[in-house]
Amino acid sequence: NSTAYSLLVQADSAYVRGNYAKADSLMELCNEEMFANSKPASMYYHLLSLEQRFVADRLEEDDFSLADSLCRYYRGSNSVEEYSKALLFLGDIYVTLKDYPSALNHYLEASDLAVPIPVRCWAAQCEGDLYYQQEMFDECKTPYRQFYHLAVADKDTFRMARAALRMGAVYTIEDNVDSTIIALNEAIKWSNSLPFINDISVYAQYRLCDIYIQLGEFDRALDLMPRDSLNNRNWAYWHLGQNHLDSAKAYFLELLKTRNIYGQASYLRILSQIEMQQNHSADAYHYASLYEQLEDSIKVLSQEEDTRKMNVRYKVNRICKERDEMAQQQQITFITLIFLSGVSVLIISLLYFMWKSKVRRVSQELMQERLLRKEEESHYRLSTKNLEENE
């Protein structure tokens, strides 16, 4: 109904503006059954369900089938904004599958299509993030700068804050410390000016503290750094940088409780080094042994993950192939129906023409027959008249 559809439009607008809490609350008022009688409304609802996961960075391979269906539905339609969003969502899913070329192709196509500036910002952000995650640092700078300039030109404070955070990465790559600090402070300022809750300033502040610690400006980091779980890593390196080995060790031991196995390996190596500095050989050997065991586990886990991803990509490719074949078959069926319809029309036209010709011929024959009869009657009357006159 129109009321439910209006909720979707409001939720979409809130997601684009960055007010995720409001958007989520609006989506909670909707369900799939509300739009069962309208395919356009139903597909829009599904698009927003993926948009909700996209902004929360929660898209995964299980979302592939729906995202692919949405791309196929909106492709070639007048819904350019919806199609470009579907492309971005599918691109993000390809990233989870480690199929980076396919992800990039979808991001670039979305970028070419996207008309609304917020969606163009999303496309530039996704492209830059993909390069950055692949450590293609020179390549990420152009889309990140594009993201920043688009957001500033549109005076979109939310995206200005997010883009400034990424410009901090650009300036770090270019080894421009002063500009990095300015960009991160911009991100904090713009984030704090937003009328809704967001976590941009939290991460910008974390990055800023990290930079101050790397520069050895420990007092500046201390003035900014909160004591929360996000900053445990910063506190660990803050103490380590000042040779507060016991405090640093306490924080690194706390960091070992994290689920990130790659981070755990790094922390075990540092703990082993700290114990060696403190002449605790047994403890140093213990952490070094755990580090080696974890490295072996990482290799096995990486191989298992690669195998799983290959299996998922095979399934994804099979889905695409089956749908492409189905679409091709539908197109062939459609063309065949048009051809048969054309042939049918041609045959009907030919039969009609033949029928009309026959009718016309029969009509002409009847007319000729009537004329002959009339002529014969005329001759007969004339003959009769002549005989009468002769008598």
Short mmCIF file of C-alpha atoms in Angstrom, two decimals:
data_model
loop_
_atom_site.label_atom_id
_atom_site.label_comp_id
_atom_site.label_asym_id
_atom_site.label_seq_id
_atom_site.Cartn_x
_atom_site.Cartn_y
_atom_site.Cartn_z
CA ASN A 1 0.00 0.00 0.00
CA SER A 2 0.98 3.63 -0.41
CA THR A 3 1.67 4.16 3.32
CA ALA A 4 4.09 1.24 3.51
CA TYR A 5 5.81 2.31 0.29
CA SER A 6 6.18 5.81 1.74
CA LEU A 7 8.05 4.25 4.70
CA LEU A 8 10.49 2.64 2.26
CA VAL A 9 11.13 5.96 0.53
CA GLN A 10 11.77 7.64 3.90
CA ALA A 11 14.10 4.81 4.97
CA ASP A 12 16.02 5.04 1.69
CA SER A 13 16.45 8.79 2.18
CA ALA A 14 17.67 8.26 5.76
CA TYR A 15 20.23 5.65 4.67
CA VAL A 16 21.55 7.99 1.98
CA ARG A 17 21.82 10.87 4.50
CA GLY A 18 23.66 8.61 6.94
CA ASN A 19 20.95 8.56 9.61
CA TYR A 20 21.10 4.78 9.96
CA ALA A 21 19.25 4.58 13.28
CA LYS A 22 16.19 6.33 11.83
CA ALA A 23 16.36 4.24 8.65
CA ASP A 24 16.55 0.99 10.62
CA SER A 25 13.56 1.98 12.74
CA LEU A 26 11.54 2.68 9.58
CA MET A 27 12.53 -0.66 8.06
CA GLU A 28 11.33 -2.43 11.21
CA LEU A 29 7.82 -1.17 10.42
CA CYS A 30 7.88 -2.97 7.05
CA ASN A 31 7.89 -6.60 5.99
CA GLU A 32 7.93 -8.48 2.70
CA GLU A 33 4.23 -9.42 2.88
CA MET A 34 3.22 -5.75 2.65
CA PHE A 35 4.50 -5.58 -0.93
CA ALA A 36 3.61 -9.08 -2.16
CA ASN A 37 1.01 -7.76 -4.63
CA SER A 38 3.41 -5.37 -6.39
CA LYS A 39 6.66 -6.56 -7.93
CA PRO A 40 8.20 -3.04 -8.20
CA ALA A 41 7.45 -2.38 -4.51
CA SER A 42 8.67 -5.85 -3.52
CA MET A 43 11.96 -5.41 -5.39
CA TYR A 44 12.41 -1.95 -3.83
CA TYR A 45 11.90 -3.47 -0.38
CA HIS A 46 14.56 -6.10 -1.12
CA LEU A 47 16.91 -3.40 -2.43
CA LEU A 48 16.57 -1.51 0.86
CA SER A 49 17.16 -4.69 2.86
CA LEU A 50 20.53 -4.97 1.10
CA GLU A 51 21.14 -1.24 1.49
CA GLN A 52 20.67 -1.71 5.25
CA ARG A 53 23.35 -4.43 5.24
CA PHE A 54 25.59 -2.42 2.90
CA VAL A 55 25.83 0.65 5.12
CA ALA A 56 26.43 -1.62 8.13
CA ASP A 57 29.19 -3.45 6.23
CA ARG A 58 27.35 -6.76 6.71
CA LEU A 59 26.87 -7.97 3.13
CA GLU A 60 28.05 -11.55 2.63
CA GLU A 61 28.02 -14.31 0.03
CA ASP A 62 24.54 -15.50 1.04
CA ASP A 63 23.22 -12.16 -0.28
CA PHE A 64 24.57 -12.83 -3.78
CA SER A 65 21.43 -14.36 -5.28
CA LEU A 66 19.21 -11.46 -4.21
CA ALA A 67 21.73 -8.80 -5.31
CA ASP A 68 22.13 -10.49 -8.69
CA SER A 69 18.33 -10.66 -9.10
CA LEU A 70 18.06 -6.94 -8.31
CA CYS A 71 20.74 -6.07 -10.86
CA ARG A 72 18.94 -8.07 -13.51
CA TYR A 73 15.60 -6.51 -12.58
CA TYR A 74 16.80 -2.89 -12.68
CA ARG A 75 19.15 -3.28 -15.67
CA GLY A 76 17.75 -1.50 -18.69
CA SER A 77 15.02 0.16 -16.63
CA ASN A 78 14.54 3.86 -15.96
CA SER A 79 15.52 3.28 -12.31
CA VAL A 80 19.17 4.28 -12.76
CA GLU A 81 19.72 5.10 -9.08
CA GLU A 82 18.34 1.74 -7.97
CA TYR A 83 20.41 -0.11 -10.56
CA SER A 84 23.63 1.67 -9.55
CA LYS A 85 22.96 0.81 -5.89
CA ALA A 86 22.35 -2.85 -6.76
CA LEU A 87 25.68 -2.85 -8.63
CA LEU A 88 27.48 -1.46 -5.57
CA PHE A 89 25.89 -4.07 -3.30
CA LEU A 90 26.86 -6.88 -5.67
CA GLY A 91 30.37 -5.43 -5.88
CA ASP A 92 30.67 -5.56 -2.08
CA ILE A 93 29.60 -9.21 -2.11
CA TYR A 94 32.29 -9.99 -4.69
CA VAL A 95 34.81 -8.44 -2.29
CA THR A 96 33.77 -10.94 0.40
CA LEU A 97 34.42 -13.68 -2.19
CA LYS A 98 37.85 -12.18 -2.93
CA ASP A 99 36.81 -11.79 -6.55
CA TYR A 100 38.30 -8.31 -6.77
CA PRO A 101 38.18 -7.85 -10.57
CA SER A 102 34.41 -8.52 -10.60
CA ALA A 103 33.95 -6.20 -7.62
CA LEU A 104 35.86 -3.41 -9.36
CA ASN A 105 33.89 -3.86 -12.60
CA HIS A 106 30.62 -3.43 -10.69
CA TYR A 107 31.92 -0.37 -8.80
CA LEU A 108 33.09 1.28 -12.02
CA GLU A 109 29.80 0.58 -13.82
CA ALA A 110 27.90 2.01 -10.85
CA SER A 111 30.15 5.07 -10.92
CA ASP A 112 29.44 5.62 -14.63
CA LEU A 113 25.68 5.33 -14.07
CA ALA A 114 25.15 7.02 -10.72
CA VAL A 115 23.43 10.39 -11.02
CA PRO A 116 22.66 11.42 -7.40
CA ILE A 117 25.81 12.71 -5.73
CA PRO A 118 25.43 10.50 -2.61
CA VAL A 119 25.44 7.36 -4.77
CA ARG A 120 28.45 8.68 -6.72
CA CYS A 121 30.14 9.20 -3.36
CA TRP A 122 29.37 5.60 -2.42
CA ALA A 123 30.86 4.40 -5.71
CA ALA A 124 34.06 6.42 -5.26
CA GLN A 125 34.38 5.29 -1.64
CA CYS A 126 33.93 1.61 -2.59
CA GLU A 127 36.47 1.85 -5.39
CA GLY A 128 39.02 3.56 -3.14
CA ASP A 129 38.45 1.09 -0.29
CA LEU A 130 38.97 -1.83 -2.66
CA TYR A 131 42.33 -0.48 -3.79
CA TYR A 132 43.35 0.39 -0.24
CA GLN A 133 42.51 -3.07 1.10
CA GLN A 134 44.60 -4.60 -1.68
CA GLU A 135 47.46 -2.26 -0.68
CA MET A 136 47.24 -0.56 -4.08
CA PHE A 137 47.92 2.73 -2.38
CA ASP A 138 48.66 4.88 -5.43
CA GLU A 139 45.44 3.71 -7.10
CA CYS A 140 43.23 4.50 -4.11
CA LYS A 141 44.15 8.18 -4.00
CA THR A 142 42.16 9.29 -7.07
CA PRO A 143 38.77 7.82 -6.03
CA TYR A 144 39.29 9.00 -2.44
CA ARG A 145 39.94 12.55 -3.68
CA GLN A 146 36.90 12.30 -5.95
CA PHE A 147 34.84 11.20 -2.94
CA TYR A 148 36.05 14.19 -0.92
CA HIS A 149 35.45 16.78 -3.67
CA LEU A 150 31.96 15.45 -4.42
CA ALA A 151 30.97 15.58 -0.75
CA VAL A 152 32.34 19.11 -0.25
CA ALA A 153 30.71 20.39 -3.46
CA ASP A 154 27.37 18.93 -2.29
CA LYS A 155 27.89 20.32 1.25
CA ASP A 156 27.06 16.84 2.55
CA THR A 157 28.47 16.99 6.08
CA PHE A 158 28.11 13.27 6.74
CA ARG A 159 30.07 12.32 3.62
CA MET A 160 32.51 15.17 4.15
CA ALA A 161 33.39 13.54 7.48
CA ARG A 162 33.76 10.07 5.95
CA ALA A 163 35.76 11.41 3.00
CA ALA A 164 38.06 13.43 5.29
CA LEU A 165 38.81 10.20 7.18
CA ARG A 166 39.94 8.64 3.91
CA MET A 167 41.88 11.74 2.91
CA GLY A 168 43.83 11.11 6.09
CA ALA A 169 44.89 7.82 4.49
CA VAL A 170 45.77 9.60 1.23
CA TYR A 171 48.05 12.08 2.99
CA THR A 172 49.60 9.27 5.04
CA ILE A 173 50.45 7.47 1.79
CA GLU A 174 52.01 10.70 0.52
CA ASP A 175 53.93 11.05 3.80
CA ASN A 176 52.28 14.43 4.43
CA VAL A 177 51.87 14.33 8.21
CA ASP A 178 50.51 17.85 8.65
CA SER A 179 47.78 17.34 6.04
CA THR A 180 46.93 13.97 7.58
CA ILE A 181 46.35 15.58 10.97
CA ILE A 182 44.27 18.39 9.40
CA ALA A 183 42.10 15.86 7.51
CA LEU A 184 41.46 13.75 10.63
CA ASN A 185 40.58 16.84 12.66
CA GLU A 186 38.16 17.83 9.88
CA ALA A 187 36.55 14.39 10.11
CA ILE A 188 36.14 14.80 13.88
CA LYS A 189 34.69 18.32 13.55
CA TRP A 190 32.17 17.41 10.83
CA SER A 191 31.21 14.16 12.55
CA ASN A 192 30.47 15.94 15.82
CA SER A 193 28.33 18.54 14.01
CA LEU A 194 25.91 15.92 12.67
CA PRO A 195 22.44 15.81 14.28
CA PHE A 196 22.50 12.02 14.63
CA ILE A 197 24.78 9.48 16.27
CA ASN A 198 27.70 8.20 14.18
CA ASP A 199 31.10 6.64 14.84
CA ILE A 200 33.23 8.62 12.37
CA SER A 201 34.83 10.85 15.01
CA VAL A 202 35.64 7.78 17.13
CA TYR A 203 37.70 6.20 14.36
CA ALA A 204 39.24 9.52 13.28
CA GLN A 205 40.35 10.13 16.87
CA TYR A 206 41.78 6.61 17.05
CA ARG A 207 43.79 7.24 13.86
CA LEU A 208 44.96 10.60 15.14
CA CYS A 209 46.23 9.09 18.40
CA ASP A 210 48.00 6.36 16.44
CA ILE A 211 49.81 9.01 14.37
CA TYR A 212 50.87 10.99 17.45
CA ILE A 213 52.23 7.79 19.01
CA GLN A 214 54.20 6.97 15.85
CA LEU A 215 55.59 10.53 15.89
CA GLY A 216 56.57 10.13 19.55
CA GLU A 217 54.21 12.96 20.57
CA PHE A 218 52.91 11.00 23.54
CA ASP A 219 51.46 13.98 25.43
CA ARG A 220 49.26 14.96 22.47
CA ALA A 221 48.07 11.38 22.17
CA LEU A 222 47.36 11.27 25.92
CA ASP A 223 45.15 14.38 25.69
CA LEU A 224 42.95 12.71 23.08
CA MET A 225 43.00 9.01 23.84
CA PRO A 226 39.98 7.54 25.68
CA ARG A 227 40.26 4.39 27.76
CA ASP A 228 38.05 2.07 25.79
CA SER A 229 38.46 -1.27 24.05
CA LEU A 230 38.94 0.37 20.64
CA ASN A 231 42.03 2.19 21.92
CA ASN A 232 43.63 -0.76 23.73
CA ARG A 233 46.03 -1.13 20.82
CA ASN A 234 46.94 2.56 20.96
CA TRP A 235 47.52 2.33 24.72
CA ALA A 236 49.71 -0.75 24.24
CA TYR A 237 51.95 1.06 21.74
CA TRP A 238 51.82 4.28 23.79
CA HIS A 239 53.34 2.45 26.78
CA LEU A 240 55.71 0.47 24.56
CA GLY A 241 56.96 3.66 22.93
CA GLN A 242 57.89 5.03 26.36
CA ASN A 243 59.38 1.74 27.52
CA HIS A 244 56.63 1.13 30.09
CA LEU A 245 57.11 -2.57 29.52
CA ASP A 246 54.84 -3.96 32.25
CA SER A 247 51.93 -1.70 31.24
CA ALA A 248 52.52 -2.41 27.57
CA LYS A 249 52.56 -6.15 28.31
CA ALA A 250 49.25 -5.90 30.16
CA TYR A 251 47.59 -4.24 27.18
CA PHE A 252 49.05 -6.71 24.66
CA LEU A 253 47.81 -9.60 26.82
CA GLU A 254 44.35 -7.99 26.75
CA LEU A 255 44.59 -7.67 22.98
CA LEU A 256 45.26 -11.42 22.71
CA LYS A 257 41.60 -11.94 23.68
CA THR A 258 40.50 -10.48 20.34
CA ARG A 259 39.20 -12.87 17.70
CA ASN A 260 41.50 -11.55 14.98
CA ILE A 261 44.00 -14.37 14.60
CA TYR A 262 46.33 -12.21 12.49
CA GLY A 263 46.45 -9.54 15.19
CA GLN A 264 47.10 -12.22 17.82
CA ALA A 265 50.19 -13.36 15.93
CA SER A 266 51.57 -9.81 15.90
CA TYR A 267 50.89 -9.36 19.63
CA LEU A 268 52.56 -12.69 20.54
CA ARG A 269 55.69 -11.65 18.65
CA ILE A 270 55.80 -8.32 20.54
CA LEU A 271 55.19 -10.04 23.90
CA SER A 272 58.10 -12.37 23.21
CA GLN A 273 60.32 -9.34 22.49
CA ILE A 274 59.19 -7.60 25.71
CA GLU A 275 59.95 -10.68 27.79
CA MET A 276 63.42 -10.88 26.21
CA GLN A 277 64.03 -7.24 27.14
CA GLN A 278 63.05 -8.08 30.71
CA ASN A 279 65.33 -11.15 30.66
CA HIS A 280 62.35 -13.49 31.10
CA SER A 281 63.71 -16.15 28.74
CA ALA A 282 61.16 -18.84 29.61
CA ASP A 283 58.22 -16.51 29.01
CA ALA A 284 59.84 -15.19 25.82
CA TYR A 285 60.25 -18.75 24.53
CA HIS A 286 56.62 -19.53 25.49
CA TYR A 287 55.25 -16.61 23.49
CA ALA A 288 57.59 -17.36 20.58
CA SER A 289 56.35 -20.97 20.50
CA LEU A 290 52.72 -19.80 20.56
CA TYR A 291 53.55 -17.39 17.75
CA GLU A 292 54.98 -20.19 15.56
CA GLN A 293 51.97 -22.41 16.27
CA LEU A 294 49.63 -19.59 15.38
CA GLU A 295 51.52 -18.90 12.16
CA ASP A 296 51.04 -22.55 11.16
CA SER A 297 47.34 -22.28 12.02
CA ILE A 298 47.06 -19.13 9.92
CA LYS A 299 48.53 -20.95 6.91
CA VAL A 300 46.06 -23.83 7.29
CA LEU A 301 43.18 -21.43 7.92
CA SER A 302 44.13 -19.37 4.88
CA GLN A 303 44.19 -22.48 2.68
CA GLU A 304 40.82 -23.63 4.05
CA GLU A 305 39.36 -20.16 3.53
CA ASP A 306 40.67 -20.01 -0.03
CA THR A 307 39.14 -23.42 -0.75
CA ARG A 308 35.82 -22.33 0.74
CA LYS A 309 35.86 -19.11 -1.27
CA MET A 310 36.61 -21.05 -4.46
CA ASN A 311 33.64 -23.32 -3.73
CA VAL A 312 31.37 -20.32 -3.14
CA ARG A 313 32.62 -18.61 -6.31
CA TYR A 314 31.85 -21.81 -8.24
CA LYS A 315 28.28 -21.73 -6.88
CA VAL A 316 27.99 -18.03 -7.67
CA ASN A 317 29.22 -18.56 -11.22
CA ARG A 318 26.76 -21.43 -11.63
CA ILE A 319 23.89 -19.19 -10.50
CA CYS A 320 24.96 -16.52 -13.00
CA LYS A 321 25.31 -19.08 -15.79
CA GLU A 322 21.89 -20.61 -15.09
CA ARG A 323 20.24 -17.18 -14.98
CA ASP A 324 22.04 -16.07 -18.14
CA GLU A 325 20.89 -19.23 -19.90
CA MET A 326 17.35 -18.69 -18.62
CA ALA A 327 17.40 -15.07 -19.79
CA GLN A 328 18.78 -16.16 -23.18
CA GLN A 329 16.10 -18.84 -23.46
CA GLN A 330 13.42 -16.30 -22.58
CA GLN A 331 14.82 -13.97 -25.23
CA ILE A 332 14.83 -16.80 -27.81
CA THR A 333 11.27 -17.70 -26.80
CA PHE A 334 10.24 -14.05 -27.12
CA ILE A 335 11.86 -13.72 -30.55
CA THR A 336 10.30 -17.01 -31.63
CA LEU A 337 6.87 -15.82 -30.51
CA ILE A 338 7.33 -12.57 -32.43
CA PHE A 339 8.44 -14.53 -35.49
CA LEU A 340 5.51 -16.94 -35.23
CA SER A 341 3.15 -14.02 -34.69
CA GLY A 342 4.56 -12.35 -37.79
CA VAL A 343 4.24 -15.56 -39.80
CA SER A 344 0.69 -16.01 -38.50
CA VAL A 345 -0.23 -12.48 -39.49
CA LEU A 346 1.36 -13.04 -42.90
CA ILE A 347 -0.53 -16.33 -43.40
CA ILE A 348 -3.82 -14.77 -42.26
CA SER A 349 -3.21 -11.81 -44.55
CA LEU A 350 -2.43 -14.14 -47.44
CA LEU A 351 -5.53 -16.25 -46.77
CA TYR A 352 -7.62 -13.12 -46.53
CA PHE A 353 -6.16 -11.84 -49.78
CA MET A 354 -6.86 -15.20 -51.45
CA TRP A 355 -10.39 -15.22 -50.08
CA LYS A 356 -11.00 -11.68 -51.25
CA SER A 357 -9.58 -12.55 -54.67
CA LYS A 358 -11.83 -15.58 -54.90
CA VAL A 359 -14.86 -13.55 -53.82
CA ARG A 360 -13.97 -10.91 -56.37
CA ARG A 361 -13.50 -13.55 -59.09
CA VAL A 362 -16.78 -15.29 -58.24
CA SER A 363 -18.51 -11.91 -58.17
CA GLN A 364 -17.09 -11.06 -61.60
CA GLU A 365 -18.13 -14.46 -62.99
CA LEU A 366 -21.67 -13.97 -61.65
CA MET A 367 -21.79 -10.50 -63.12
CA GLN A 368 -20.56 -11.77 -66.48
CA GLU A 369 -23.12 -14.55 -66.33
CA ARG A 370 -25.88 -12.04 -65.57
CA LEU A 371 -24.71 -9.85 -68.46
CA LEU A 372 -24.70 -12.85 -70.81
CA ARG A 373 -28.16 -13.83 -69.72
CA LYS A 374 -29.33 -10.27 -70.13
CA GLU A 375 -27.76 -10.13 -73.57
CA GLU A 376 -29.35 -13.47 -74.53
CA GLU A 377 -32.74 -12.24 -73.31
CA SER A 378 -32.26 -9.07 -75.28
CA HIS A 379 -31.45 -11.10 -78.43
CA TYR A 380 -34.42 -13.34 -77.81
CA ARG A 381 -36.81 -10.41 -77.45
CA LEU A 382 -35.36 -8.79 -80.53
CA SER A 383 -35.76 -12.01 -82.54
CA THR A 384 -39.30 -12.45 -81.36
CA LYS A 385 -40.16 -8.90 -82.33
CA ASN A 386 -38.70 -9.33 -85.80
CA LEU A 387 -40.74 -12.49 -86.38
CA GLU A 388 -43.89 -10.75 -85.34
CA GLU A 389 -43.21 -7.86 -87.69
CA ASN A 390 -42.53 -10.23 -90.61
CA GLU A 391 -45.83 -11.97 -90.10
#
